[in-house]
mmCIF file of C-alpha atoms in Angstrom:
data_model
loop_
_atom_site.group_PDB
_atom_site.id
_atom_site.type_symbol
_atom_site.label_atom_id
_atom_site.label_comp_id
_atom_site.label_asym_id
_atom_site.label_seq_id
_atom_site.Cartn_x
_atom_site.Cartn_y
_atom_site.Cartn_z
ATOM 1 C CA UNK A 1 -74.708 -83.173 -210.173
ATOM 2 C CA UNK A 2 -75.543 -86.882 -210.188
ATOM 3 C CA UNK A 3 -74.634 -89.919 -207.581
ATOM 4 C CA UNK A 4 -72.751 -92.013 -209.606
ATOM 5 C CA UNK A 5 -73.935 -94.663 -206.929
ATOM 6 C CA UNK A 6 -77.996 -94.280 -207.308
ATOM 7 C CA UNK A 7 -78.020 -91.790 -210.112
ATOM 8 C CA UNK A 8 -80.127 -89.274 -208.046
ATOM 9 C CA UNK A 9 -79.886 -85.444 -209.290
ATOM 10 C CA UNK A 10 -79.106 -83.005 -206.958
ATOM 11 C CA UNK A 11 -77.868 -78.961 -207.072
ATOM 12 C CA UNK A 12 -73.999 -79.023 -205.885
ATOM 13 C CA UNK A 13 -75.364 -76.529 -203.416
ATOM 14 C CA UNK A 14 -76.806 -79.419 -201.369
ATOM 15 C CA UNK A 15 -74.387 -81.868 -201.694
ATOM 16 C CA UNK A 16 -71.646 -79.516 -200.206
ATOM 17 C CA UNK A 17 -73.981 -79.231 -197.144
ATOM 18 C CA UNK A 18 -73.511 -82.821 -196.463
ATOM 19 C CA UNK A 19 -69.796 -82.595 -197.276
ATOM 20 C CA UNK A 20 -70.332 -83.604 -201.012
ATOM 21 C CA UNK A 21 -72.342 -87.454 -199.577
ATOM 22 C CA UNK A 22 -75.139 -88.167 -201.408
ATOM 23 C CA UNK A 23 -78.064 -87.986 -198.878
ATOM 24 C CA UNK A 24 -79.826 -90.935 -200.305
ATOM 25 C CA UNK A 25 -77.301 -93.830 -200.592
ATOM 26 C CA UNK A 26 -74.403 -92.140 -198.391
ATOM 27 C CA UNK A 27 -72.287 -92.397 -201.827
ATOM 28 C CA UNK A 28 -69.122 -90.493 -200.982
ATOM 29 C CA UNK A 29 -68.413 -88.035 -204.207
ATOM 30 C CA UNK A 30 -64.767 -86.779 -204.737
ATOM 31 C CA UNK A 31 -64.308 -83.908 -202.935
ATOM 32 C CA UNK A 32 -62.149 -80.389 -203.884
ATOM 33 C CA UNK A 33 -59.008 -79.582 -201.722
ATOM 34 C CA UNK A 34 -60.459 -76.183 -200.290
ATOM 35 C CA UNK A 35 -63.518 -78.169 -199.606
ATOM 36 C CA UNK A 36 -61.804 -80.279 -197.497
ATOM 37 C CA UNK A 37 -59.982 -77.880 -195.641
ATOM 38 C CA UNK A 38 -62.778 -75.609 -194.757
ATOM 39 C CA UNK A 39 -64.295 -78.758 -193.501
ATOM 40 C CA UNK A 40 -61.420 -80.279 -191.120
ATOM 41 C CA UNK A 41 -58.833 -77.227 -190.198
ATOM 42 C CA UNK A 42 -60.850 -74.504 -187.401
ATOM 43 C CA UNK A 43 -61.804 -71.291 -189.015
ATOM 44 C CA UNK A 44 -59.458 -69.240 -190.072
ATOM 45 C CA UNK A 45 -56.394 -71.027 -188.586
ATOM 46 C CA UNK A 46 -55.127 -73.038 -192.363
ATOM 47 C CA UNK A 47 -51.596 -71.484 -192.975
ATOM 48 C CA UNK A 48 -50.208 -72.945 -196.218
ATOM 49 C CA UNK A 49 -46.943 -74.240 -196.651
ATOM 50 C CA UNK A 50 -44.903 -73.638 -199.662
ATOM 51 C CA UNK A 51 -47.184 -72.683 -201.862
ATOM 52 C CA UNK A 52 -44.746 -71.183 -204.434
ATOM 53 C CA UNK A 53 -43.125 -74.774 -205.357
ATOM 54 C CA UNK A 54 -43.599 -75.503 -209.007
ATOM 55 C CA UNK A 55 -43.334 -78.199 -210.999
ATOM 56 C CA UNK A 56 -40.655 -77.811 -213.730
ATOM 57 C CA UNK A 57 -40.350 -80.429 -216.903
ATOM 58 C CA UNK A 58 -37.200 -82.208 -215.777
ATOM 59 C CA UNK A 59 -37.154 -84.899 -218.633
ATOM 60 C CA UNK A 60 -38.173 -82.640 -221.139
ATOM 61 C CA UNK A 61 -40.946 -84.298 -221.706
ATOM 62 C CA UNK A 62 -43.438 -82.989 -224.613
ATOM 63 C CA UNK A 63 -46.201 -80.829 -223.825
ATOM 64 C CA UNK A 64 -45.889 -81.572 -220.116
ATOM 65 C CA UNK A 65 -45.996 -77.847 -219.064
ATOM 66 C CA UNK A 66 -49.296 -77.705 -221.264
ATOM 67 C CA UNK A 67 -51.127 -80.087 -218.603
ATOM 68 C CA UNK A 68 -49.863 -78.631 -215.680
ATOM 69 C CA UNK A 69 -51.250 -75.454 -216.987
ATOM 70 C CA UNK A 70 -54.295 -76.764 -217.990
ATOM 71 C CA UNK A 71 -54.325 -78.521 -214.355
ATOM 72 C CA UNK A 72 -54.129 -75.568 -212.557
ATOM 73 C CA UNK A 73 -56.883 -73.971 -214.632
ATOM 74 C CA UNK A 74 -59.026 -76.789 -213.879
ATOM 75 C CA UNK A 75 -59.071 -76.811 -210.113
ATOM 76 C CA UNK A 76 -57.074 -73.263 -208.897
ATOM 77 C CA UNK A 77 -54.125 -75.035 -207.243
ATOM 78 C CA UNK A 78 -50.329 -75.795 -208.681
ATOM 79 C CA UNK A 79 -49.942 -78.918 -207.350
ATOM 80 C CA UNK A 80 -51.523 -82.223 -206.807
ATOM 81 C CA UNK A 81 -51.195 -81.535 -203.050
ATOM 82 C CA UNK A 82 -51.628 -78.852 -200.660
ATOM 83 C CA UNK A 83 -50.317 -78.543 -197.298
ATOM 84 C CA UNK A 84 -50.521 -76.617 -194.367
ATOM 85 C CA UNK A 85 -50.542 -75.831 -190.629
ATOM 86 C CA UNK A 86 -53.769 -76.066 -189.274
ATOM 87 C CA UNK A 87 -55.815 -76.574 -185.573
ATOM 88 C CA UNK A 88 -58.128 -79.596 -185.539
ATOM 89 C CA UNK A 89 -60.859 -78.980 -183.143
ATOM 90 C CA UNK A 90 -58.120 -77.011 -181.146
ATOM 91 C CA UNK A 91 -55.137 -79.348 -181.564
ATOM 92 C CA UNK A 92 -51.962 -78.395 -183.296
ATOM 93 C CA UNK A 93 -52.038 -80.254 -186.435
ATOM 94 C CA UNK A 94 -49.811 -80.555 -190.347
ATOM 95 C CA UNK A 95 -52.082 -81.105 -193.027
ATOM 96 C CA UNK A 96 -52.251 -82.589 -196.572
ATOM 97 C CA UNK A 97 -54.497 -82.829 -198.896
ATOM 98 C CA UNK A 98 -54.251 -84.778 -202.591
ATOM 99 C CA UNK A 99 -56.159 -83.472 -205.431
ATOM 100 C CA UNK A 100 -57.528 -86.244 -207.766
ATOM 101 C CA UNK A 101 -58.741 -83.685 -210.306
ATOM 102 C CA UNK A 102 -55.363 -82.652 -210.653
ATOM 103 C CA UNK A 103 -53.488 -85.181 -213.320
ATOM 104 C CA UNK A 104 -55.055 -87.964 -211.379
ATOM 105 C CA UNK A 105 -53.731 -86.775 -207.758
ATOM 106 C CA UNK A 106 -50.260 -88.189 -209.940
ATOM 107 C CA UNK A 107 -47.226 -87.601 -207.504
ATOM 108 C CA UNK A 108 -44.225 -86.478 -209.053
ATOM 109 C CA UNK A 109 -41.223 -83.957 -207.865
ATOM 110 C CA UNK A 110 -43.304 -81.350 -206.251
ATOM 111 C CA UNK A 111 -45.491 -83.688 -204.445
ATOM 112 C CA UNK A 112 -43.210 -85.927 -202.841
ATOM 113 C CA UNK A 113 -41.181 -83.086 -201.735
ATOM 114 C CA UNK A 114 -44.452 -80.986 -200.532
ATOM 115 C CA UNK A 115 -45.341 -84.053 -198.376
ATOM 116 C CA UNK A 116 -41.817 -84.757 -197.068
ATOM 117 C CA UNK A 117 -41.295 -81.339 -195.863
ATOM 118 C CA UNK A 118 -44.791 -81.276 -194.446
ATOM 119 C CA UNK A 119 -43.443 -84.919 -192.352
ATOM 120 C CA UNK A 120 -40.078 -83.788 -191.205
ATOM 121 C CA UNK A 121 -41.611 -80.455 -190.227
ATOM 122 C CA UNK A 122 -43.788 -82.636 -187.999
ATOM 123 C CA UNK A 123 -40.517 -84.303 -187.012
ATOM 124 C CA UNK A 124 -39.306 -81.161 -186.201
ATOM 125 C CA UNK A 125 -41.716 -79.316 -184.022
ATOM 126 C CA UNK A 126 -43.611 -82.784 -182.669
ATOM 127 C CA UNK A 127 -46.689 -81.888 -184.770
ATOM 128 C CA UNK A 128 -49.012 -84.916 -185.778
ATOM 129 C CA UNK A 129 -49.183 -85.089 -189.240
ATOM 130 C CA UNK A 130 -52.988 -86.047 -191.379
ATOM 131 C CA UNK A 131 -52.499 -86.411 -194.745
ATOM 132 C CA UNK A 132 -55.471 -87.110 -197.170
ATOM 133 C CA UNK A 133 -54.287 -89.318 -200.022
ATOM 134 C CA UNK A 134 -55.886 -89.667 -203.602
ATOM 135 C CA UNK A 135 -53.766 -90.789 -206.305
ATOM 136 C CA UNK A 136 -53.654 -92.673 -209.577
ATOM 137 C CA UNK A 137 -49.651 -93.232 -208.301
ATOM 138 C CA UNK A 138 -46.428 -92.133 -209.667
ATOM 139 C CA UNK A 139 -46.608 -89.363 -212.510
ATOM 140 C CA UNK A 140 -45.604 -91.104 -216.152
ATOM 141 C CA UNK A 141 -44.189 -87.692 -217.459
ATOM 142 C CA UNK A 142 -41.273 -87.224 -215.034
ATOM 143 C CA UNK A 143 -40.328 -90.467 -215.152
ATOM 144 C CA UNK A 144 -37.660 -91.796 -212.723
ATOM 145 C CA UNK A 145 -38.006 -88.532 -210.919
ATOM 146 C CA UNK A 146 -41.231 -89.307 -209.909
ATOM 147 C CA UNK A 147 -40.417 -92.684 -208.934
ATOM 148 C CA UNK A 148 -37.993 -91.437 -206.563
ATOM 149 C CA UNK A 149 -40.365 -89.925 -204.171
ATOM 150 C CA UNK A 150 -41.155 -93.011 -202.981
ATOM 151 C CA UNK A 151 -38.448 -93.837 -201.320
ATOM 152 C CA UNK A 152 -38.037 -90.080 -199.958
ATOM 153 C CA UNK A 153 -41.632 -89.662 -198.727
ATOM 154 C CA UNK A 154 -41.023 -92.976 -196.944
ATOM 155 C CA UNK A 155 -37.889 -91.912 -195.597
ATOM 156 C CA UNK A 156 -39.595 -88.615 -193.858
ATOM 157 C CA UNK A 157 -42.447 -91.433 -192.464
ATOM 158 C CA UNK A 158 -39.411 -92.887 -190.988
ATOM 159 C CA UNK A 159 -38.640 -89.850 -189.531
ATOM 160 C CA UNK A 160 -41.906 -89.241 -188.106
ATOM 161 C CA UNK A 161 -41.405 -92.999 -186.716
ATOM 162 C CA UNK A 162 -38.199 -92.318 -184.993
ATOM 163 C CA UNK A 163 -39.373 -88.931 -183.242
ATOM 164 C CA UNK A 164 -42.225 -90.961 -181.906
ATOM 165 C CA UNK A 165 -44.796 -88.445 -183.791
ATOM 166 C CA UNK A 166 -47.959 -90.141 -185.208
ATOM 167 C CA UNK A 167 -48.963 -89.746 -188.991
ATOM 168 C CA UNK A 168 -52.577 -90.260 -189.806
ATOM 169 C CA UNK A 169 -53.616 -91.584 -193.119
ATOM 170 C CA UNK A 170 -57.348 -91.055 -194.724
ATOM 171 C CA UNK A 171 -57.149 -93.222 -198.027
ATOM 172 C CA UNK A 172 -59.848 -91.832 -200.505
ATOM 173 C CA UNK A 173 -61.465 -92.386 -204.104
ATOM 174 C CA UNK A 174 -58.696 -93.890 -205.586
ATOM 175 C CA UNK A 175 -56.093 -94.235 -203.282
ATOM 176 C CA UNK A 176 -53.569 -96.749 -205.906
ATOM 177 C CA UNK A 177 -50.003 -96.962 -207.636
ATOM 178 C CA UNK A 178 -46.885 -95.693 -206.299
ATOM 179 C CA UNK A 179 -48.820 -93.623 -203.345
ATOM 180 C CA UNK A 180 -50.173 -96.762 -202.168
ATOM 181 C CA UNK A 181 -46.742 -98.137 -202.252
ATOM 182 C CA UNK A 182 -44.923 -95.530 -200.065
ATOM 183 C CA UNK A 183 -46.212 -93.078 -197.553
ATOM 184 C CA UNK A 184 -49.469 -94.198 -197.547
ATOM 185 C CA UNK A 185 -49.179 -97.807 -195.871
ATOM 186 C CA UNK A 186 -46.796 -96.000 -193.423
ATOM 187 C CA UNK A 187 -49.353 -94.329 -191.367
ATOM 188 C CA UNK A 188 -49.877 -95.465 -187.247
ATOM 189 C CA UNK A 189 -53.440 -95.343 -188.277
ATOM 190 C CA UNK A 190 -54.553 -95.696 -191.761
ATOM 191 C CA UNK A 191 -57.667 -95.072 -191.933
ATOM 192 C CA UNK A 192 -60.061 -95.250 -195.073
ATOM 193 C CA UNK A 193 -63.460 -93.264 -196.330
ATOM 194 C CA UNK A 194 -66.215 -95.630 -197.213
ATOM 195 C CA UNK A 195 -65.991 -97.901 -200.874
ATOM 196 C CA UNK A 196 -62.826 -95.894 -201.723
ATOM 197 C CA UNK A 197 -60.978 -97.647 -204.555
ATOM 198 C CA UNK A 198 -57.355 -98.998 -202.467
ATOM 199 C CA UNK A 199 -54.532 -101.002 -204.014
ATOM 200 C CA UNK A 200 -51.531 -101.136 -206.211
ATOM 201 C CA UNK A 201 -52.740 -102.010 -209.710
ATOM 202 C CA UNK A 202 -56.613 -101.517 -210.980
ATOM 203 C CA UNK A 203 -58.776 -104.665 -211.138
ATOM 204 C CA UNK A 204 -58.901 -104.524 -214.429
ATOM 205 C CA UNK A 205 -55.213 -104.882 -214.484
ATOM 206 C CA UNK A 206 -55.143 -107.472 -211.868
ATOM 207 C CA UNK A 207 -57.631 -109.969 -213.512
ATOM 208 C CA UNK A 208 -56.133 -109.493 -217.143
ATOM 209 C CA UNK A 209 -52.937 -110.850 -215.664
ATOM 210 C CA UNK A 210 -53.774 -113.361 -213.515
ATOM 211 C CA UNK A 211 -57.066 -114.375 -216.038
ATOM 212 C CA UNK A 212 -59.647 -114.586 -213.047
ATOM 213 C CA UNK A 213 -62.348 -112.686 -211.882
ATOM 214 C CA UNK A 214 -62.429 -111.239 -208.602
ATOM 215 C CA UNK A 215 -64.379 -111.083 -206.191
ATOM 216 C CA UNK A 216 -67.462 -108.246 -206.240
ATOM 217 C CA UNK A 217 -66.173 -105.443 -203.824
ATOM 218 C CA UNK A 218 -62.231 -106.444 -204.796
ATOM 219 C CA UNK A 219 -59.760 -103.284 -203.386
ATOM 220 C CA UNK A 220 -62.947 -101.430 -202.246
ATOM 221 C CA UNK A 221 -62.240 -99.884 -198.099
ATOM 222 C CA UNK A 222 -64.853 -102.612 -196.976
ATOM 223 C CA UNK A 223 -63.034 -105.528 -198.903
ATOM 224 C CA UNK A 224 -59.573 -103.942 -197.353
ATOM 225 C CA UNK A 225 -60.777 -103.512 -193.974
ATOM 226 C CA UNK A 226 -61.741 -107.117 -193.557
ATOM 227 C CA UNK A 227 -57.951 -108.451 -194.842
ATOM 228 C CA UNK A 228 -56.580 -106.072 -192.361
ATOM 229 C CA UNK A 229 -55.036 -103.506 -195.361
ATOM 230 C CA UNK A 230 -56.515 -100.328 -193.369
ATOM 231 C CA UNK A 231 -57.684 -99.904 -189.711
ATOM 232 C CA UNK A 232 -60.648 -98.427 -190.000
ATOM 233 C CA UNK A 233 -63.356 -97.029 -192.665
ATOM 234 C CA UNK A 234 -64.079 -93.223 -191.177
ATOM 235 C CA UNK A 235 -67.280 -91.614 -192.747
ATOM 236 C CA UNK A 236 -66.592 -87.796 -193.868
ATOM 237 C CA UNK A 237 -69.134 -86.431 -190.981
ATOM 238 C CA UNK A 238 -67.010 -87.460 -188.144
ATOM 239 C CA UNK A 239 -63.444 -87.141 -189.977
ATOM 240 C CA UNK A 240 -62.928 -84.178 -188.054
ATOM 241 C CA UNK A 241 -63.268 -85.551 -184.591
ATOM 242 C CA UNK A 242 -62.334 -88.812 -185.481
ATOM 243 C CA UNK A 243 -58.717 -86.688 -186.411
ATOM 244 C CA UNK A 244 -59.083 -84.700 -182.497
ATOM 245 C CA UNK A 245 -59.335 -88.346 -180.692
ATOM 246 C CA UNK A 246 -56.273 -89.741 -182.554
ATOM 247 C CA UNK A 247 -54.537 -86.728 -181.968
ATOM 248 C CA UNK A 248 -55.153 -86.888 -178.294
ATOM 249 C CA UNK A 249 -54.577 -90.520 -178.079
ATOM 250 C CA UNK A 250 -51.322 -90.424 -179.585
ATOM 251 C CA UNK A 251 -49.531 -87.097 -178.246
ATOM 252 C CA UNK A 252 -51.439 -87.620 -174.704
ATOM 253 C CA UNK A 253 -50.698 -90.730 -174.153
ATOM 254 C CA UNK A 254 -52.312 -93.129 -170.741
ATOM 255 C CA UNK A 255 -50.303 -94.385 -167.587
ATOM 256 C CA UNK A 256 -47.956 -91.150 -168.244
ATOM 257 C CA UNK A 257 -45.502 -92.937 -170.924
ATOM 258 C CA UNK A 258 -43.679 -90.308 -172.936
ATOM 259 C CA UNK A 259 -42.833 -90.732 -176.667
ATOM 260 C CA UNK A 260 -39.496 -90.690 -177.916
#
């Protein structure tokens, strides 16, 4: 495999030792769901949740079940999201995790209801709730179906909100569209891996309608962090504690005050 950063070659072996970072320029490559999961959830204690929930072709859209075939083929899930219960360094914790490689992380039916039920479960049982977003945004081929799961993965944020149970955000490579536009700006901390791609429209989009160039760095983590658009920039080594301390911080909180 190759560092799209620095071009260096290495076996995949040894970039999945350092979590899939290139050990020259610390370029962080796009990383598999299962990858993830093995990384951040304590051995052996990742219990998926509905894992049977498949995406139909509500629209009747033309060869739609083709690519979702051809999706699953490609990277052994249904879905472009995978959740689950899990224990983060020995804390209770819900868990999502976007795929990118499949149809762009896009987030139609199945996805916004995956990720609601995996919020309002946390609502539920007063579980903290990480969710690892990577999308291209709202999935073209179910059209205003897909568009609706904006409003109902922000309504199960809400949720969260109201129960006083925190929802962590990690925003990776791309993080954009109608994702970016709902759940994940609704996060008590949003945090961000570092030079992820962030933002609504693509540069490219951006500066062929407003016919300017942008600045070098424009929607990348660093650029965002500085105007305030995520909290914090996490590197993949020290996700998984970084994910213990919030937890504790938020569901233990100081000077005894009690959440909703």
């Amino acid at each position: 495999m190759e560092c799209p950063h620095c071009k260096t070659q290495y076996e995949r072996e040894i970039l999945l030792k350092h979590l899939m970072v290139c050990p020259d320029c610390g370029c962080h490559l796009r990383m598999d769901v299962s990858e993830r999961i093995a990384y951040l959830a304590d051995k052996d204690t990742f219990e998926e949740l509905d894992p049977t929930l498949r995406t139909m072709n509500p629209i009747q859209m033309a060869g739609y079940e083709e690519k979702i075939s051809a999706a699953e083929a490609k990277t052994s899930i249904n879905e472009a999201v995978v959740t689950g219960k899990c224990k983060i360094e020995g804390r209770d914790a819900l868990l999502g995790v976007m795929s990118f490689d499949f149809l762009g992380g896009s987030m139609g039916s199945v996805v916004g209801e995956k990720i609601s039920r995996l919020m309002l479960k946390g609502a539920a049982e007063r579980i903290p709730v990480i969710i690892y977003a990577t999308s291209g945004g709202a999935r073209m081929q179910e059209g205003l179906f897909s568009l609706m799961q904006m409003a109902k993965t922000s309504s199960a944020a809400a949720e969260l909100d109201d129960k006083g149970v925190p929802l962590f955000l990690m925003l990776c490579d791309p993080t954009t569209g109608g994702v970016t536009a709902s759940f994940a700006m609704l996060g008590d901390v949003i945090a961000a891996e570092p030079h992820a791609l962030i933002g609504f429209a693509g540069p490219r989009v951006i500066e062929g309608t407003i016919h300017q160039q942008l600045p070098e760095g424009f929607q990348r983590a660093e650029f965002q962090l500085k105007k305030g658009f995520v909290d914090c920039i996490v590197p993949r080594i020290e996700q998984k504690h970084f994910f213990a301390v919030m937890i504790d911080a938020h569901m233990n909180p100081p000077f005894g005050k009690e959440r909703k």
